[in-house]
Coordinates of C-alpha atoms in Angstrom, one line a residue:
Chain A
M15 CA 0.0 0.0 0.0
N16 CA 3.0 2.2 0.3
K17 CA 2.7 2.5 -3.5
A18 CA 0.0 5.1 -3.0
G19 CA 2.0 7.2 -0.6
E20 CA 5.0 7.0 -2.8
R21 CA 3.0 8.2 -5.8
L22 CA 1.6 11.1 -3.8
F23 CA 5.1 12.1 -2.6
N24 CA 6.4 11.7 -6.1
G25 CA 3.9 14.2 -7.5
L26 CA 4.1 16.7 -4.7
V27 CA 7.9 16.9 -4.3
K28 CA 10.1 14.6 -6.3
E29 CA 8.6 15.1 -9.7
N30 CA 6.6 18.3 -9.0
P31 CA 5.1 19.0 -12.3
T32 CA 5.7 22.7 -12.1
F33 CA 9.1 23.1 -10.5
V34 CA 10.8 19.9 -11.5
L35 CA 9.2 18.6 -14.7
M36 CA 8.3 22.2 -16.0
L37 CA 5.1 20.9 -17.4
G38 CA 1.8 22.8 -17.9
M39 CA 3.6 26.2 -18.1
C40 CA 0.7 27.8 -19.9
P41 CA -1.9 27.8 -17.1
T42 CA 1.0 28.2 -14.6
L43 CA 2.0 31.5 -16.0
A44 CA -1.4 32.7 -17.2
V45 CA -3.9 32.2 -14.4
T46 CA -1.8 32.7 -11.3
T47 CA -2.6 36.3 -10.9
S48 CA -3.9 35.6 -7.4
A49 CA -3.7 32.8 -4.9
V50 CA -7.4 32.0 -5.4
N51 CA -7.0 31.6 -9.1
G52 CA -4.0 29.4 -8.7
L53 CA -5.7 27.2 -6.2
G54 CA -8.8 27.0 -8.3
M55 CA -6.9 26.1 -11.4
G56 CA -4.8 23.5 -9.5
L57 CA -7.8 21.8 -7.9
T58 CA -9.7 21.7 -11.2
T59 CA -6.7 20.1 -12.8
T60 CA -6.4 17.7 -9.9
V61 CA -9.9 16.4 -10.4
V62 CA -9.5 16.0 -14.1
L63 CA -6.1 14.3 -13.7
A64 CA -7.2 11.8 -11.0
L65 CA -10.4 10.8 -12.8
S66 CA -8.9 10.5 -16.2
N67 CA -6.0 8.5 -14.8
V68 CA -8.5 6.1 -13.3
I69 CA -10.5 5.6 -16.5
I70 CA -7.4 5.4 -18.7
S71 CA -5.9 2.9 -16.3
L72 CA -9.1 0.8 -16.4
M73 CA -9.1 0.9 -20.2
R74 CA -5.4 0.5 -20.7
N75 CA -5.7 -3.1 -22.0
I76 CA -8.5 -2.4 -24.5
I77 CA -7.2 0.8 -26.1
P78 CA -5.3 -0.1 -29.2
D79 CA -1.8 1.3 -29.1
K80 CA -2.1 3.2 -32.4
V81 CA -5.1 5.3 -31.3
R82 CA -4.1 5.8 -27.7
I83 CA -3.6 9.5 -27.8
P84 CA -7.0 10.3 -29.4
A85 CA -8.5 7.9 -26.9
F86 CA -6.8 9.7 -24.0
I87 CA -7.9 13.0 -25.3
V88 CA -11.5 11.9 -25.5
V89 CA -11.4 10.7 -21.9
I90 CA -9.8 13.9 -20.7
A91 CA -12.1 16.1 -22.7
T92 CA -15.1 14.4 -21.2
F93 CA -13.9 15.2 -17.7
V94 CA -12.9 18.7 -18.6
T95 CA -16.4 19.4 -20.0
L96 CA -17.9 18.0 -16.8
V97 CA -15.8 20.1 -14.6
E98 CA -16.4 23.2 -16.7
L99 CA -20.1 22.8 -16.5
L100 CA -19.9 22.2 -12.7
L101 CA -17.7 25.3 -12.2
E102 CA -20.0 27.4 -14.3
G103 CA -23.0 26.3 -12.3
Y104 CA -21.5 26.4 -8.8
L105 CA -18.5 28.7 -8.8
P106 CA -19.3 31.3 -11.4
S107 CA -16.7 33.8 -10.1
L108 CA -13.9 31.2 -10.5
Y109 CA -15.3 30.2 -13.9
E110 CA -15.1 33.9 -15.0
A111 CA -11.6 34.3 -13.6
L112 CA -10.1 31.2 -15.2
G113 CA -11.9 31.8 -18.5
I114 CA -10.4 30.1 -21.5
Y115 CA -8.0 28.2 -19.4
I116 CA -10.6 25.7 -18.2
P117 CA -11.3 24.2 -21.7
L118 CA -7.5 24.3 -22.2
I119 CA -7.0 21.8 -19.4
V120 CA -7.7 19.2 -22.2
V121 CA -4.3 20.0 -23.7
N122 CA -2.5 20.4 -20.4
C123 CA 0.6 18.3 -21.0
I124 CA 0.6 17.1 -17.3
I125 CA -2.6 15.2 -17.8
L126 CA -1.6 13.8 -21.2
G127 CA 1.9 13.1 -19.8
R128 CA 0.6 11.1 -16.8
A129 CA -1.9 9.2 -19.0
E130 CA 0.8 8.3 -21.4
S131 CA 3.7 7.5 -19.1
Y132 CA 1.9 6.2 -16.0
A133 CA -1.8 5.4 -16.2
S134 CA -1.6 3.5 -19.4
K135 CA 0.9 1.1 -17.9
N136 CA -0.2 0.8 -14.3
P137 CA -3.2 -0.6 -12.3
V138 CA -6.0 1.6 -11.1
I139 CA -5.1 2.5 -7.5
P140 CA -1.6 3.6 -8.1
S141 CA -2.8 5.6 -11.1
L142 CA -5.4 7.3 -9.0
F143 CA -2.8 8.3 -6.4
D144 CA -0.4 9.3 -9.2
G145 CA -3.0 11.7 -10.6
L146 CA -3.8 13.0 -7.1
G147 CA -0.2 13.5 -6.2
M148 CA 0.6 15.3 -9.5
G149 CA -2.5 17.4 -9.2
L150 CA -1.8 18.4 -5.6
G151 CA 1.8 19.2 -6.6
F152 CA 0.5 21.4 -9.4
S153 CA -2.0 23.0 -7.0
V154 CA 0.6 23.7 -4.3
A155 CA 2.9 25.2 -6.9
L156 CA 0.2 27.3 -8.5
T157 CA -1.0 28.6 -5.2
M158 CA 2.5 29.5 -4.1
I159 CA 3.1 31.4 -7.3
G160 CA -0.3 33.0 -7.1
A161 CA 0.1 34.0 -3.5
L162 CA 3.5 35.6 -4.1
R163 CA 2.3 37.5 -7.1
E164 CA -0.8 38.7 -5.2
V165 CA 1.4 39.9 -2.3
L166 CA 3.8 41.7 -4.4
G167 CA 1.4 43.0 -7.0
A168 CA -1.6 43.9 -4.8
G169 CA -0.4 43.5 -1.2
E170 CA -3.0 40.8 -0.5
I171 CA -3.3 37.1 0.0
F172 CA -6.6 35.4 -0.8
G173 CA -8.1 38.9 -0.9
Y174 CA -7.0 39.8 2.6
R175 CA -4.7 42.7 3.0
V176 CA -1.4 41.6 4.5
L177 CA 0.9 44.5 3.7
P178 CA 0.3 48.0 5.1
A179 CA -1.7 50.4 3.0
S180 CA 1.4 52.6 2.4
Y181 CA 2.9 49.8 0.3
V182 CA 2.8 50.7 -3.3
P183 CA 2.1 47.5 -5.2
F184 CA 4.5 46.4 -8.0
S185 CA 1.7 46.0 -10.6
I186 CA 4.1 44.2 -12.9
F187 CA 3.7 41.1 -10.7
V188 CA 0.1 40.6 -11.5
L189 CA 0.9 41.1 -15.2
A190 CA 2.5 38.5 -17.4
P191 CA 6.2 39.3 -16.7
G192 CA 5.6 38.9 -13.0
A193 CA 4.7 35.2 -13.5
F194 CA 8.1 34.6 -15.1
F195 CA 9.9 36.4 -12.4
V196 CA 8.2 34.5 -9.6
L197 CA 8.4 31.1 -11.3
A198 CA 12.1 31.6 -11.9
C199 CA 12.8 32.7 -8.4
L200 CA 10.9 29.7 -6.8
T201 CA 12.7 27.2 -9.1
A202 CA 16.0 28.9 -8.3
I203 CA 15.3 28.5 -4.6
Q204 CA 14.5 24.9 -5.0
N205 CA 17.7 24.3 -6.9
A206 CA 19.6 26.2 -4.3
V207 CA 18.2 24.1 -1.5
K208 CA 19.2 21.0 -3.4
L209 CA 22.7 22.2 -4.1
W210 CA 23.1 23.3 -0.5
G211 CA 22.0 20.0 0.8
E212 CA 24.3 18.1 -1.5
K213 CA 27.2 20.2 -0.3
K214 CA 26.4 19.1 3.2
G215 CA 26.5 15.5 2.1
R216 CA 22.8 14.8 2.5
D217 CA 20.9 12.5 0.2
M218 CA 19.1 14.9 -2.0
S219 CA 17.9 12.4 -4.5
K220 CA 14.4 13.0 -3.2
I221 CA 14.4 16.5 -4.7
Q222 CA 15.3 16.3 -8.3
S223 CA 16.6 19.3 -10.1
G224 CA 14.8 20.6 -13.1
C225 CA 15.0 19.2 -16.6
G226 CA 18.4 20.8 -17.0
N227 CA 19.6 17.2 -16.3
D228 CA 19.8 15.2 -19.5
C229 CA 17.7 12.1 -19.5
T230 CA 20.5 9.7 -19.7
T231 CA 21.7 10.5 -16.2
C232 CA 18.3 11.2 -14.8
G233 CA 18.0 7.9 -13.0
H234 CA 14.9 5.7 -12.7
S235 CA 12.4 8.2 -13.9
K236 CA 14.2 8.9 -17.1
E237 CA 11.7 7.2 -19.4
A238 CA 8.8 9.1 -18.0
A239 CA 10.7 12.4 -18.1
C240 CA 11.7 11.9 -21.7
I241 CA 8.3 11.1 -22.8
K242 CA 6.9 14.1 -21.1
N243 CA 9.6 16.3 -22.5
E244 CA 8.7 15.2 -26.0
Q245 CA 5.1 16.0 -25.3
E246 CA 6.0 19.4 -23.9
E247 CA 7.8 20.2 -27.1
K248 CA 4.9 19.1 -29.2
Chain B
M287 CA 68.2 29.8 -25.3
N288 CA 64.7 28.6 -25.7
T289 CA 63.4 30.0 -29.0
I290 CA 60.0 28.2 -28.9
R291 CA 57.3 30.8 -28.6
K292 CA 53.8 30.0 -27.8
V293 CA 51.1 31.6 -29.9
S294 CA 48.1 32.7 -27.9
S295 CA 44.7 33.0 -29.3
T296 CA 43.4 36.2 -30.7
P297 CA 43.5 39.2 -30.1
H298 CA 47.2 39.7 -30.5
V299 CA 47.2 43.5 -30.5
R300 CA 45.6 45.2 -27.6
G301 CA 44.8 48.9 -27.5
K302 CA 45.3 51.0 -24.4
V303 CA 41.6 51.8 -24.2
T304 CA 39.9 49.9 -21.5
T305 CA 36.3 49.5 -20.4
N306 CA 37.2 52.0 -17.7
H307 CA 38.1 54.7 -20.2
L308 CA 35.0 54.1 -22.3
M309 CA 32.7 54.3 -19.4
L310 CA 34.4 57.4 -18.0
A311 CA 33.9 59.0 -21.5
V312 CA 30.2 58.1 -21.4
V313 CA 29.9 59.6 -17.9
T314 CA 31.5 62.8 -19.1
A315 CA 29.3 62.9 -22.1
L316 CA 26.2 62.6 -20.0
L317 CA 27.3 65.5 -17.7
P318 CA 25.7 68.2 -19.9
A319 CA 22.4 66.4 -19.9
C320 CA 22.6 65.9 -16.1
G321 CA 23.6 69.5 -15.6
Y322 CA 20.7 70.8 -17.7
G323 CA 18.3 68.4 -15.9
I324 CA 19.4 69.8 -12.5
Y325 CA 19.1 73.3 -13.8
N326 CA 15.7 72.6 -15.3
F327 CA 14.1 70.5 -12.6
G328 CA 15.9 71.8 -9.5
N329 CA 18.0 70.1 -6.8
R330 CA 15.7 67.2 -6.5
A331 CA 17.0 66.0 -9.8
L332 CA 20.5 65.9 -8.4
W333 CA 19.3 63.7 -5.5
I334 CA 17.5 61.4 -7.9
I335 CA 20.7 61.0 -9.9
L336 CA 22.8 60.4 -6.8
I337 CA 20.5 57.8 -5.3
T338 CA 20.1 55.9 -8.5
V339 CA 23.8 55.8 -9.2
A340 CA 24.5 54.8 -5.6
S341 CA 22.0 52.0 -5.6
A342 CA 23.3 50.6 -8.9
V343 CA 26.9 50.6 -7.7
L344 CA 26.1 49.2 -4.3
T345 CA 24.0 46.4 -5.8
E346 CA 26.9 45.4 -8.0
L347 CA 29.3 45.6 -5.1
F348 CA 27.1 43.5 -2.7
Y349 CA 26.3 41.0 -5.4
E350 CA 29.9 40.4 -6.2
L351 CA 30.9 40.2 -2.5
L352 CA 28.1 37.8 -1.8
C353 CA 29.0 35.6 -4.7
K354 CA 32.7 35.9 -4.1
R355 CA 33.4 37.2 -7.5
P356 CA 36.0 39.8 -8.4
V357 CA 34.6 43.3 -7.6
T358 CA 34.1 45.2 -10.9
I359 CA 32.5 48.4 -9.7
G360 CA 35.8 50.2 -10.6
D361 CA 35.0 49.9 -14.3
F362 CA 32.2 52.6 -14.0
S363 CA 29.7 50.5 -16.0
A364 CA 27.3 50.5 -13.0
V365 CA 27.7 54.3 -12.7
V366 CA 26.8 54.6 -16.4
T367 CA 23.8 52.3 -15.9
G368 CA 22.6 54.3 -12.8
L369 CA 23.1 57.6 -14.6
L370 CA 21.2 56.6 -17.7
L371 CA 18.4 55.2 -15.6
A372 CA 18.2 58.4 -13.5
L373 CA 18.1 60.5 -16.6
N374 CA 15.1 58.4 -17.7
L375 CA 13.1 59.0 -14.5
P376 CA 10.7 61.9 -14.0
V377 CA 11.9 64.3 -11.3
S378 CA 8.8 63.7 -9.1
V379 CA 9.4 60.0 -8.4
P380 CA 9.8 58.9 -4.7
W381 CA 13.3 58.0 -3.7
W382 CA 12.6 54.3 -3.3
I383 CA 11.7 54.0 -7.0
C384 CA 15.3 55.0 -7.8
V385 CA 16.6 52.3 -5.4
V386 CA 14.3 49.6 -6.9
G387 CA 15.2 50.6 -10.4
G388 CA 18.9 50.6 -9.6
I389 CA 18.7 47.2 -8.0
F390 CA 16.6 45.7 -10.8
A391 CA 18.9 47.1 -13.5
I392 CA 22.0 45.7 -12.0
L393 CA 20.8 42.6 -10.3
V394 CA 18.3 41.1 -12.6
V395 CA 19.1 42.5 -16.0
K396 CA 22.9 42.6 -15.7
M397 CA 24.4 40.4 -12.9
L398 CA 22.1 37.4 -13.2
F399 CA 23.0 37.1 -16.8
G400 CA 26.7 37.1 -16.1
G401 CA 27.7 40.7 -15.5
L402 CA 29.1 43.3 -18.0
G403 CA 29.2 42.0 -21.5
Q404 CA 26.7 39.2 -20.9
N405 CA 23.5 41.2 -20.5
F406 CA 21.0 40.7 -23.3
M407 CA 19.2 43.9 -22.7
N408 CA 20.1 47.4 -21.8
P409 CA 20.0 47.4 -18.0
A410 CA 18.9 51.0 -17.7
F411 CA 16.0 50.6 -20.1
G412 CA 15.1 47.2 -18.7
A413 CA 14.7 48.8 -15.3
R414 CA 12.9 51.8 -16.7
C415 CA 10.4 49.5 -18.4
F416 CA 10.0 47.4 -15.2
L417 CA 9.3 50.6 -13.3
L418 CA 7.0 52.0 -16.0
I419 CA 4.9 48.8 -16.0
S420 CA 4.9 48.6 -12.2
F421 CA 4.3 52.2 -11.2
T422 CA 2.6 53.7 -14.3
S423 CA 1.1 56.7 -12.5
L424 CA 4.2 57.6 -10.6
M425 CA 6.5 57.2 -13.6
T426 CA 4.4 59.4 -15.9
N427 CA 3.8 62.1 -13.4
F428 CA 5.9 64.9 -15.0
E429 CA 6.3 68.1 -13.2
C430 CA 8.5 71.1 -13.8
D431 CA 8.8 74.1 -11.5
A432 CA 6.1 72.6 -9.4
Y433 CA 3.8 72.6 -12.4
T434 CA 2.4 69.3 -13.5
G435 CA 1.6 68.9 -17.1
P436 CA 1.8 66.7 -20.1
T437 CA 5.1 66.2 -22.0
P438 CA 5.4 67.8 -25.4
L439 CA 4.9 64.4 -27.0
A440 CA 1.7 63.9 -25.1
L441 CA 0.6 67.3 -26.4
L442 CA 1.4 66.3 -29.9
K443 CA -0.4 63.0 -29.5
S444 CA -3.5 64.7 -28.4
G445 CA -3.4 66.9 -31.5
E446 CA -2.0 70.1 -30.1
T447 CA 1.2 71.7 -31.0
A448 CA 4.4 72.0 -29.0
N449 CA 6.9 74.8 -28.9
V450 CA 9.8 73.3 -30.9
Y451 CA 12.4 75.9 -29.8
D452 CA 11.7 75.2 -26.1
M453 CA 12.0 71.5 -26.9
I454 CA 15.4 71.8 -28.6
L455 CA 16.6 73.9 -25.7
G456 CA 15.0 71.7 -23.1
R457 CA 12.6 74.1 -21.4
C458 CA 9.8 71.6 -21.3
N459 CA 8.5 68.7 -19.3
G460 CA 9.8 65.2 -19.4
T461 CA 12.3 62.9 -17.6
I462 CA 15.4 64.5 -16.0
G463 CA 17.8 63.9 -18.9
E464 CA 15.7 63.7 -22.0
T465 CA 14.4 67.3 -22.4
S466 CA 17.4 69.1 -23.8
M467 CA 18.3 68.1 -27.3
I468 CA 21.3 70.5 -27.3
A469 CA 22.8 69.0 -24.1
I470 CA 22.5 65.5 -25.4
I471 CA 23.9 66.3 -28.8
L472 CA 26.8 68.0 -27.1
G473 CA 27.6 64.9 -25.2
A474 CA 27.1 62.7 -28.2
C475 CA 29.5 64.9 -30.3
F476 CA 32.1 64.4 -27.6
L477 CA 31.7 60.6 -27.8
L478 CA 31.7 60.7 -31.6
L479 CA 34.9 62.8 -31.6
L480 CA 36.6 60.3 -29.2
G481 CA 35.4 57.5 -31.4
V482 CA 33.6 55.8 -28.5
I483 CA 30.4 55.6 -30.6
D484 CA 29.8 55.9 -34.3
L485 CA 26.8 57.1 -36.3
R486 CA 25.7 53.8 -37.7
V487 CA 23.1 52.9 -35.2
P488 CA 21.9 56.4 -34.2
G489 CA 22.0 57.6 -37.9
S490 CA 20.0 54.7 -39.3
Y491 CA 17.7 54.9 -36.3
I492 CA 16.9 58.6 -36.7
V493 CA 16.8 58.6 -40.5
S494 CA 14.5 55.7 -40.7
F495 CA 12.3 57.2 -38.0
V496 CA 12.1 60.5 -39.8
I497 CA 11.3 58.9 -43.2
L498 CA 8.5 56.8 -41.6
L499 CA 7.1 59.8 -39.8
G500 CA 7.2 61.9 -42.9
M501 CA 5.6 59.2 -45.1
F502 CA 3.1 57.7 -42.8
G503 CA 2.8 60.1 -39.8
P504 CA -0.3 62.1 -39.2
A505 CA 1.4 65.4 -40.2
G506 CA 3.4 64.4 -43.2
F507 CA 6.7 66.2 -43.8
D508 CA 5.9 69.0 -41.5
F509 CA 9.2 70.4 -40.2
N510 CA 8.0 71.4 -36.8
Y511 CA 6.2 68.2 -36.2
I512 CA 9.2 66.0 -37.1
V513 CA 11.7 68.1 -35.1
A514 CA 9.3 68.0 -32.1
H515 CA 9.3 64.2 -32.4
L516 CA 13.1 64.1 -32.5
A517 CA 13.6 66.5 -29.7
G518 CA 10.8 65.2 -27.5
G519 CA 10.8 62.0 -25.4
G520 CA 13.8 59.7 -25.1
M521 CA 14.7 59.8 -28.8
M522 CA 18.0 61.6 -28.6
L523 CA 19.1 60.0 -25.4
G524 CA 18.0 56.6 -26.6
A525 CA 19.6 56.9 -30.0
F526 CA 23.0 58.2 -28.9
F527 CA 23.5 56.6 -25.5
M528 CA 21.3 53.5 -25.2
A529 CA 21.1 52.1 -28.7
T530 CA 24.9 52.4 -29.1
D531 CA 25.6 50.3 -26.0
Y532 CA 28.3 47.9 -27.0
V533 CA 26.9 44.9 -25.3
T534 CA 23.3 45.1 -26.6
R535 CA 23.8 46.2 -30.2
P536 CA 24.8 43.9 -33.0
V537 CA 28.6 43.5 -33.6
T538 CA 28.3 43.2 -37.4
V539 CA 28.4 46.5 -39.3
N540 CA 25.4 45.6 -41.5
G541 CA 23.6 44.4 -38.5
Q542 CA 24.0 47.7 -36.8
Y543 CA 22.2 49.4 -39.8
V544 CA 19.4 46.8 -39.6
Y545 CA 19.2 47.3 -35.8
G546 CA 18.9 51.1 -36.2
M547 CA 16.2 50.7 -38.8
I548 CA 14.2 48.2 -36.6
L549 CA 14.4 50.7 -33.8
G550 CA 13.2 53.5 -36.0
L551 CA 10.3 51.3 -37.2
L552 CA 9.3 50.2 -33.7
T553 CA 9.6 53.7 -32.2
F554 CA 7.4 55.0 -35.1
F555 CA 4.8 52.3 -34.4
F556 CA 4.8 52.8 -30.6
R557 CA 4.6 56.6 -30.8
I558 CA 2.0 56.9 -33.5
Y559 CA -0.2 53.9 -33.0
G560 CA 0.6 52.9 -29.4
S561 CA -1.5 54.1 -26.5
S562 CA 1.5 55.9 -24.9
A563 CA 3.1 58.9 -26.3
E564 CA 6.6 57.6 -25.7
G565 CA 8.0 54.5 -27.3
V566 CA 11.8 54.7 -27.3
S567 CA 12.4 52.5 -24.2
Y568 CA 10.2 49.6 -25.5
A569 CA 11.6 49.9 -29.0
I570 CA 15.2 49.6 -27.7
I571 CA 14.6 46.7 -25.4
I572 CA 12.7 44.8 -28.1
G573 CA 15.5 45.7 -30.5
N574 CA 18.0 44.3 -28.0
L575 CA 16.1 41.0 -28.0
L576 CA 16.3 40.8 -31.7
V577 CA 20.1 41.3 -31.8
P578 CA 21.1 37.7 -31.8
L579 CA 18.9 37.1 -34.8
I580 CA 20.2 40.2 -36.6
E581 CA 23.8 39.0 -36.0
K582 CA 23.0 35.6 -37.3
I583 CA 21.6 36.9 -40.6
T584 CA 24.2 39.6 -41.1
R585 CA 27.3 37.6 -40.2
P586 CA 30.0 38.6 -42.7
R587 CA 31.4 36.0 -45.1
A588 CA 34.8 34.7 -44.0
F589 CA 37.5 35.1 -46.7
G590 CA 37.5 32.1 -49.0
I591 CA 34.3 30.6 -47.7
R592 CA 31.2 30.4 -49.8
R593 CA 28.0 31.6 -48.3
K594 CA 25.7 28.7 -47.5
M595 CA 22.2 29.5 -48.5

């Protein structure tokens, strides 16, 4: 049963889709203007990811190899449509804020990447937890980026004022360039932690560095990482 | 006697001119513009300049001490960056904007990309655009003699006319260093005479801008209108001091003409069709980003090698 826990940890830390795998950059950069939007996007993606992983894992033996990508997309698109309608009905403000990025979850390469590299080769329960772990890792990353951008760009977190009123917000942080600055800084901090730990002689294999590593030396997850890289490029 | 000599890689002949001399020349050439800015806008302009330069230099010093790199503040490049940034700020900005700008210019645009010679974008204009996007209202609040009003370019944009002679002299609103065409040209002539800069980039920039403005601008070949566009805004400062930056302009000669023309085209588009009256900063940093591409397509043919097409 440790498989499930291992999958969760893998998605949250070791292969965090945002900071380590650098997947799904489009929603990461575009919707994280505030912590709420980041969290909403992350959780929406988590739901789609976990459910589509389950279905794809169940159908992995009956989907012909040649048409697997269209089949995955059909499954993913079904769940995205479901989630989109639910959001429109129950959370209209989030639906408005995320806009076009909800339908675009269909082409989010994290989901397609997990379907291709994990769910289509593994049983249902680990696939479910893989989807949950990846989705939660994505949510945490997006919420962090969103919170930082909101603090710097508006002086608030989740809509609550945290900085004094005399603080003049750097409005660049709620605009597109701010997303790049914050993402770069957070990734740099993670790499710095890893390098610092390695210098002290600790085992840092649990925190992988970004895809700057080439896949041949990347260790046991190299196959998955390579497949995902290819998909990212596509 | 050992007669075997080792041949080092190029360059084999080195001039006596160092980065240090070049940067000092640029600082000297900027003094007229600084002086006029202080005369025009009062002592506050002096403080803005000092704070910006100090924050740029201290950022470089602290970064290098922190990263245990050789300290390079002696080459005056941080002074030049700070000075150029200060000249591109309105006089009414609060002091912390100067500090933020100086830190951003040196830390993010210059040092994180490897220091002098490695930055892909002009640090001063990178910082100015960062500040302009972050603090739009503070950065476009121009006042002169405690009178707040639009810059001549904003007046032109809204269809009014501007006093061209005041603009050439500099008796008008704007950022600290950009108002006086005469002071900037004076400094630019000094640099041209010393051979620190040449007319390739500024010449092609200004000529292409004037041609575009004359052909497609709202006023056609109207002398006053064109001169006002040249004297107003960051045009002169940008063309002579920012676009000619060694690091961020193309190294190939043909590339420099292409670069100048791209700047002219972009400035024309931003000023005439953009929502803001000013466009030089954005034109130059976008031009900077295109430099690797320009260098690639204008690389001169090496002797004896056929061009691959």
